[in-house]
XYZ file of N, CA and C in Angstrom:
447
model
N -39.783 84.732 85.580
C -40.477 83.893 85.602
C -39.983 82.674 85.107
N -40.221 81.160 84.774
C -39.228 79.724 85.145
C -40.725 79.514 84.505
N -40.162 78.357 83.594
C -40.950 77.191 83.179
C -40.349 76.286 83.456
N -41.392 75.633 84.469
C -41.538 74.530 85.289
C -41.409 73.118 84.862
N -40.524 71.791 85.174
C -40.681 70.280 85.091
C -41.781 70.417 83.998
N -42.819 70.757 85.636
C -44.059 70.531 84.470
C -44.479 70.751 83.178
N -44.499 72.046 82.539
C -44.504 72.631 81.934
C -43.842 72.027 80.394
N -42.354 71.521 80.649
C -41.691 71.705 79.844
C -41.693 69.626 79.360
N -42.203 68.890 81.285
C -42.976 67.042 80.478
C -44.087 67.549 80.042
N -44.455 68.037 79.864
C -46.050 68.011 79.586
C -46.270 68.319 78.038
N -45.311 69.161 77.617
C -44.862 69.473 76.428
C -44.811 68.466 75.801
N -43.315 68.132 76.382
C -42.570 66.718 75.794
C -44.106 65.682 75.145
N -44.419 65.195 76.989
C -45.732 64.637 76.607
C -46.229 64.311 75.857
N -47.327 65.713 75.324
C -47.502 65.429 74.308
C -47.583 65.839 72.693
N -46.016 65.925 72.410
C -45.645 65.514 71.402
C -45.691 63.997 71.507
N -44.875 63.594 72.354
C -44.864 62.879 71.752
C -46.398 61.175 71.555
N -47.366 62.025 72.336
C -48.441 61.638 72.090
C -48.942 61.421 70.908
N -49.109 62.761 70.369
C -49.554 63.149 69.185
C -48.577 62.237 67.493
N -47.359 62.146 67.947
C -47.026 61.291 67.090
C -46.952 59.878 67.301
N -47.703 59.390 68.033
C -48.426 58.495 68.540
C -49.116 57.340 68.694
N -50.092 57.876 68.838
C -51.247 58.244 68.992
C -52.112 58.043 67.270
N -51.493 58.194 66.870
C -52.581 58.360 64.910
C -53.582 57.111 64.892
N -53.184 55.700 65.596
C -53.645 55.073 64.915
C -54.473 54.258 66.449
N -53.771 53.402 67.483
C -53.868 53.654 68.423
C -54.376 54.631 69.653
N -54.535 54.051 71.028
C -54.161 54.802 72.304
C -52.979 54.668 72.507
N -52.360 55.185 73.243
C -50.673 55.224 73.535
C -51.161 55.297 75.508
N -50.102 54.227 75.713
C -49.999 53.929 77.494
C -48.775 54.795 77.137
N -48.900 55.109 78.340
C -48.202 56.652 79.799
C -46.963 55.117 79.688
N -47.172 54.435 80.224
C -45.965 53.224 80.414
C -44.470 53.637 78.940
N -45.143 53.886 78.175
C -44.465 53.802 76.605
C -43.973 55.155 76.481
N -44.806 56.142 76.950
C -44.137 57.391 76.994
C -42.998 57.571 77.446
N -43.710 57.000 79.079
C -42.350 57.471 79.910
C -40.801 56.380 79.764
N -40.690 55.342 78.888
C -39.902 54.452 78.344
C -38.915 55.431 77.414
N -39.757 56.107 76.437
C -39.324 56.508 75.024
C -38.319 58.005 75.650
N -39.326 58.676 76.617
C -38.961 60.474 77.221
C -38.542 60.238 78.588
N -37.930 59.170 78.821
C -37.623 59.565 80.332
C -38.326 59.317 81.179
N -39.553 59.358 81.340
C -39.836 60.555 82.143
C -40.784 59.471 83.403
N -40.561 59.937 84.230
C -40.970 58.637 85.288
C -42.482 58.483 85.111
N -42.604 57.759 84.813
C -44.779 57.123 85.276
C -45.313 57.858 85.940
N -45.245 57.828 87.300
C -45.869 58.473 88.376
C -46.461 60.021 87.655
N -44.735 60.777 87.346
C -45.136 62.245 86.928
C -46.061 62.307 85.998
N -45.567 61.636 84.929
C -47.045 61.435 83.809
C -48.377 61.495 83.912
N -48.256 60.148 84.772
C -50.077 60.120 85.596
C -50.631 61.412 86.242
N -49.518 62.169 86.823
C -50.222 63.492 87.131
C -50.494 64.351 86.337
N -49.383 64.256 85.567
C -49.546 65.619 84.275
C -50.557 65.490 83.560
N -51.275 63.519 83.240
C -52.377 63.696 82.199
C -53.734 63.624 83.137
N -53.967 63.570 84.284
C -54.892 64.020 84.989
C -54.887 65.554 84.527
N -54.466 66.087 85.159
C -54.447 67.943 84.336
C -54.674 67.729 82.940
N -54.104 67.358 81.958
C -54.305 67.391 80.943
C -55.768 66.633 80.642
N -56.175 65.682 81.112
C -57.714 65.189 80.872
C -58.049 66.186 81.147
N -58.438 66.313 82.811
C -59.368 67.389 83.152
C -59.363 69.157 81.720
N -58.468 69.353 81.424
C -58.374 70.291 80.291
C -58.701 70.297 79.278
N -59.191 69.026 78.744
C -59.875 68.192 77.935
C -58.685 68.503 76.445
N -57.646 68.426 77.032
C -56.417 67.929 75.864
C -56.238 66.698 75.329
N -56.280 65.276 76.334
C -55.901 64.107 76.176
C -57.871 63.242 77.106
N -57.869 62.032 76.275
C -58.993 61.832 76.925
C -57.850 60.438 76.927
N -58.680 59.546 77.833
C -58.543 58.078 77.792
C -59.490 56.639 77.616
N -58.951 55.981 77.323
C -59.226 54.809 76.564
C -59.610 53.612 77.881
N -59.803 52.707 78.181
C -60.290 51.906 78.838
C -60.117 50.373 78.203
N -59.198 49.421 78.905
C -59.827 48.545 78.246
C -57.865 48.006 77.978
N -58.527 46.392 77.047
C -56.800 46.286 77.221
C -56.090 46.850 76.079
N -56.049 47.617 75.018
C -56.001 48.667 73.437
C -56.084 50.071 74.508
N -56.243 49.962 75.366
C -56.525 51.359 76.461
C -55.512 52.422 76.310
N -55.380 53.970 76.748
C -54.071 54.342 76.838
C -54.423 55.748 76.975
N -54.368 56.927 76.193
C -54.432 58.263 76.065
C -54.479 58.713 74.430
N -55.272 59.058 74.025
C -55.626 59.823 72.859
C -55.497 61.256 73.177
N -55.477 61.899 72.072
C -55.495 63.697 71.594
C -57.002 63.714 72.406
N -57.231 65.315 73.081
C -58.632 65.572 73.012
C -59.258 65.893 72.053
N -58.725 66.576 71.198
C -58.597 67.019 70.181
C -58.317 67.533 68.775
N -58.273 67.828 67.629
C -57.251 67.329 66.812
C -55.813 68.478 67.122
N -54.947 68.013 65.952
C -53.116 68.141 66.963
C -53.204 69.919 66.330
N -54.299 70.702 65.187
C -53.997 71.468 64.650
C -55.088 72.642 65.795
N -55.412 71.848 66.617
C -56.695 73.159 67.572
C -55.648 72.991 69.110
N -54.755 72.204 69.515
C -53.906 71.970 70.690
C -52.924 72.795 70.730
N -53.127 73.781 71.095
C -51.375 74.830 70.877
C -50.719 74.448 72.644
N -49.742 75.051 72.364
C -48.321 75.155 73.556
C -49.046 76.098 74.561
N -49.594 76.810 75.195
C -49.629 77.732 75.628
C -50.849 76.659 76.656
N -51.775 76.315 75.931
C -53.102 75.399 76.792
C -52.241 74.345 77.166
N -51.609 73.698 76.959
C -50.644 72.621 77.286
C -50.067 72.929 78.825
N -48.907 74.437 78.565
C -48.158 74.742 79.723
C -49.339 75.305 80.805
N -50.442 75.529 80.540
C -51.358 76.531 81.058
C -52.219 74.988 82.206
N -52.638 73.787 81.149
C -53.143 73.182 81.733
C -52.008 72.160 82.862
N -50.712 72.084 82.669
C -49.589 71.748 83.498
C -49.325 72.366 84.944
N -48.945 73.708 84.387
C -49.054 74.908 85.374
C -49.485 75.601 86.610
N -51.394 75.925 85.916
C -52.056 76.470 86.206
C -51.644 77.655 85.592
N -50.664 78.616 85.406
C -50.154 79.772 85.239
C -48.326 80.277 84.407
N -48.594 80.579 83.893
C -46.948 81.670 83.227
C -46.945 82.392 83.945
N -46.252 83.571 84.235
C -46.181 84.462 84.894
C -45.222 85.144 85.313
N -44.648 86.222 84.907
C -43.534 86.758 85.046
C -43.573 88.341 86.054
N -44.880 88.105 86.387
C -45.354 89.028 87.570
C -44.539 88.225 88.560
N -44.381 89.353 89.834
C -44.368 88.620 91.184
C -45.481 89.064 92.550
N -46.810 89.423 91.485
C -47.897 89.585 91.955
C -49.224 88.479 91.451
N -48.694 88.115 90.963
C -49.824 87.074 90.270
C -50.787 87.970 88.921
N -50.290 88.679 88.583
C -50.911 89.889 87.635
C -52.229 90.129 88.090
N -51.780 91.231 89.727
C -52.871 91.730 90.227
C -52.765 93.046 90.429
N -51.621 93.615 89.763
C -50.739 95.002 90.203
C -50.937 95.479 91.763
N -50.333 94.543 92.522
C -50.436 95.449 93.973
C -49.423 94.856 94.472
N -47.813 94.741 93.647
C -46.967 94.785 94.211
C -46.013 95.492 95.102
N -46.330 96.482 95.169
C -45.891 97.940 95.566
C -46.665 98.791 96.175
N -47.133 97.863 97.794
C -47.403 98.391 98.659
C -49.284 98.339 98.206
N -49.707 97.451 97.538
C -51.246 97.616 97.145
C -51.351 98.279 95.382
N -50.637 98.757 94.998
C -50.040 99.535 93.950
C -49.258 98.358 92.896
N -48.942 99.473 91.543
C -48.509 98.210 90.754
C -46.950 98.509 90.730
N -45.769 97.658 90.789
C -44.352 98.304 90.620
C -43.928 99.020 89.835
N -42.879 99.636 89.802
C -41.990 100.600 88.654
C -42.039 99.095 86.741
N -41.887 98.898 87.144
C -41.907 97.176 86.015
C -42.435 96.947 86.191
N -44.226 96.643 86.267
C -45.008 95.890 86.687
C -45.790 95.729 85.199
N -45.515 97.004 84.602
C -45.800 96.963 83.129
C -45.027 96.153 82.239
N -43.738 96.379 81.959
C -42.783 95.694 81.509
C -43.006 94.230 81.593
N -43.287 93.371 82.539
C -43.645 92.112 83.300
C -44.364 91.179 82.511
N -45.935 92.437 82.753
C -47.294 92.168 82.038
C -47.158 91.559 80.412
N -45.924 93.096 79.978
C -45.726 92.544 78.039
C -44.943 91.432 78.465
N -44.012 91.119 79.112
C -43.398 89.763 78.260
C -44.152 88.800 78.849
N -45.499 88.401 80.177
C -46.437 87.566 80.284
C -46.997 87.658 78.774
N -47.826 88.711 77.986
C -48.142 88.398 76.545
C -47.685 88.053 75.385
N -46.076 88.427 75.624
C -45.909 88.363 74.115
C -45.444 86.207 74.498
N -45.189 85.864 75.341
C -45.063 84.879 75.567
C -45.956 84.050 75.205
N -46.984 84.379 76.100
C -48.271 84.241 75.429
C -48.881 83.670 74.063
N -48.824 85.060 73.828
C -49.428 85.053 72.045
C -48.222 83.938 71.292
N -46.858 84.129 71.590
C -46.097 83.029 70.803
C -46.401 81.822 71.191
N -46.500 81.301 72.412
C -46.689 80.203 72.436
C -48.055 80.288 72.210
N -49.181 80.586 72.305
C -50.596 80.154 71.682
C -50.310 79.978 70.131
N -49.285 80.595 69.311
C -49.012 80.192 67.829
C -48.357 78.982 67.281
N -48.262 78.374 68.629
C -47.882 76.653 68.345
C -48.283 76.141 68.429
N -48.569 75.207 67.293
C -49.627 74.054 67.421
C -49.015 72.561 67.887
N -49.414 71.871 68.261
C -49.202 70.290 68.064
C -48.853 69.918 66.623
N -49.466 70.027 65.705
C -49.496 69.341 64.436
C -48.161 70.412 63.961
N -48.141 72.228 64.314
C -46.907 72.691 63.174
C -45.374 72.151 64.049
N -45.625 71.797 65.346
C -44.698 70.867 66.044
C -44.608 69.643 65.361
N -45.006 68.826 64.973
C -45.246 67.102 64.195
C -44.779 68.110 62.869
N -45.023 68.944 62.055
C -44.211 69.096 60.729
C -42.721 69.263 61.095
N -42.868 70.138 61.722
C -42.048 70.785 62.063
C -40.221 69.153 62.381
N -41.160 68.513 62.964
C -40.354 67.470 63.712
C -39.873 66.342 61.924
N -40.882 66.044 61.489
C -40.628 65.107 60.042
C -40.195 65.801 59.439
N -39.845 67.142 59.024
C -39.655 67.906 58.057
C -37.392 67.538 58.645
N -37.378 67.512 60.083
C -36.196 67.550 59.976
C -35.676 65.828 60.417
N -36.628 64.746 60.392
C -36.406 63.562 59.978
C -36.419 63.347 58.288
N -36.659 63.955 57.603
C -36.645 63.879 55.855
C -35.376 64.302 55.776
N -35.134 65.426 56.344
C -33.978 66.437 55.822
C -32.414 65.568 56.785
N -33.156 64.622 57.509
C -31.368 63.981 58.273
C -31.419 62.635 56.934
N -32.200 62.348 57.125
C -32.097 60.868 55.679
C -31.697 61.393 54.374
N -32.349 62.838 54.406
C -31.494 62.855 52.869
C -30.312 63.250 53.318
N -29.320 63.866 54.234
C -27.651 64.243 54.469
C -27.884 62.680 54.651
N -28.408 61.422 55.287
C -27.680 60.336 55.871
C -27.482 59.612 53.707
N -28.564 59.902 53.228
C -27.996 58.997 51.882
C -27.442 59.937 51.214
N -26.765 61.026 51.334
C -25.866 61.458 50.232
C -24.440 61.381 51.069
N -24.469 61.299 52.147
C -23.000 60.538 52.688
C -22.820 59.098 52.535
N -23.525 58.372 51.766
C -23.481 57.079 51.527
C -23.209 57.215 50.280
N -22.878 57.667 49.437
C -22.030 57.694 47.841
C -20.932 57.761 48.084
């Protein structure tokens, strides 16, 4: 199983959006510059994220994107699913027909891995990642202050 660039960039862009859209809509070119992701790629991703209800587009001069729901109601599994369509470790797309119409001998192993990954990513919200990022920034600030003396 692979988490593709689509999924990774979608998560990165959504974290950036959550960090920067607290007061105003965020333009994709700003995310593109901050995260070094091509604007055309972001446009494709945000189209998928919008269809999934994870972001909303705001038109007009102050336009851009905002979160489609509160950060504590958006989990990483939802973002990856919207961007990638699915994350699947099986070779049969979870159909259990990988060995001549029947499950292969390792089908259960890969299906359990799918479930474990989905459970893990479903329990991480954008809000929890933002909180973690803020804690990291605060601890870096404290460390830098202690080195000043």
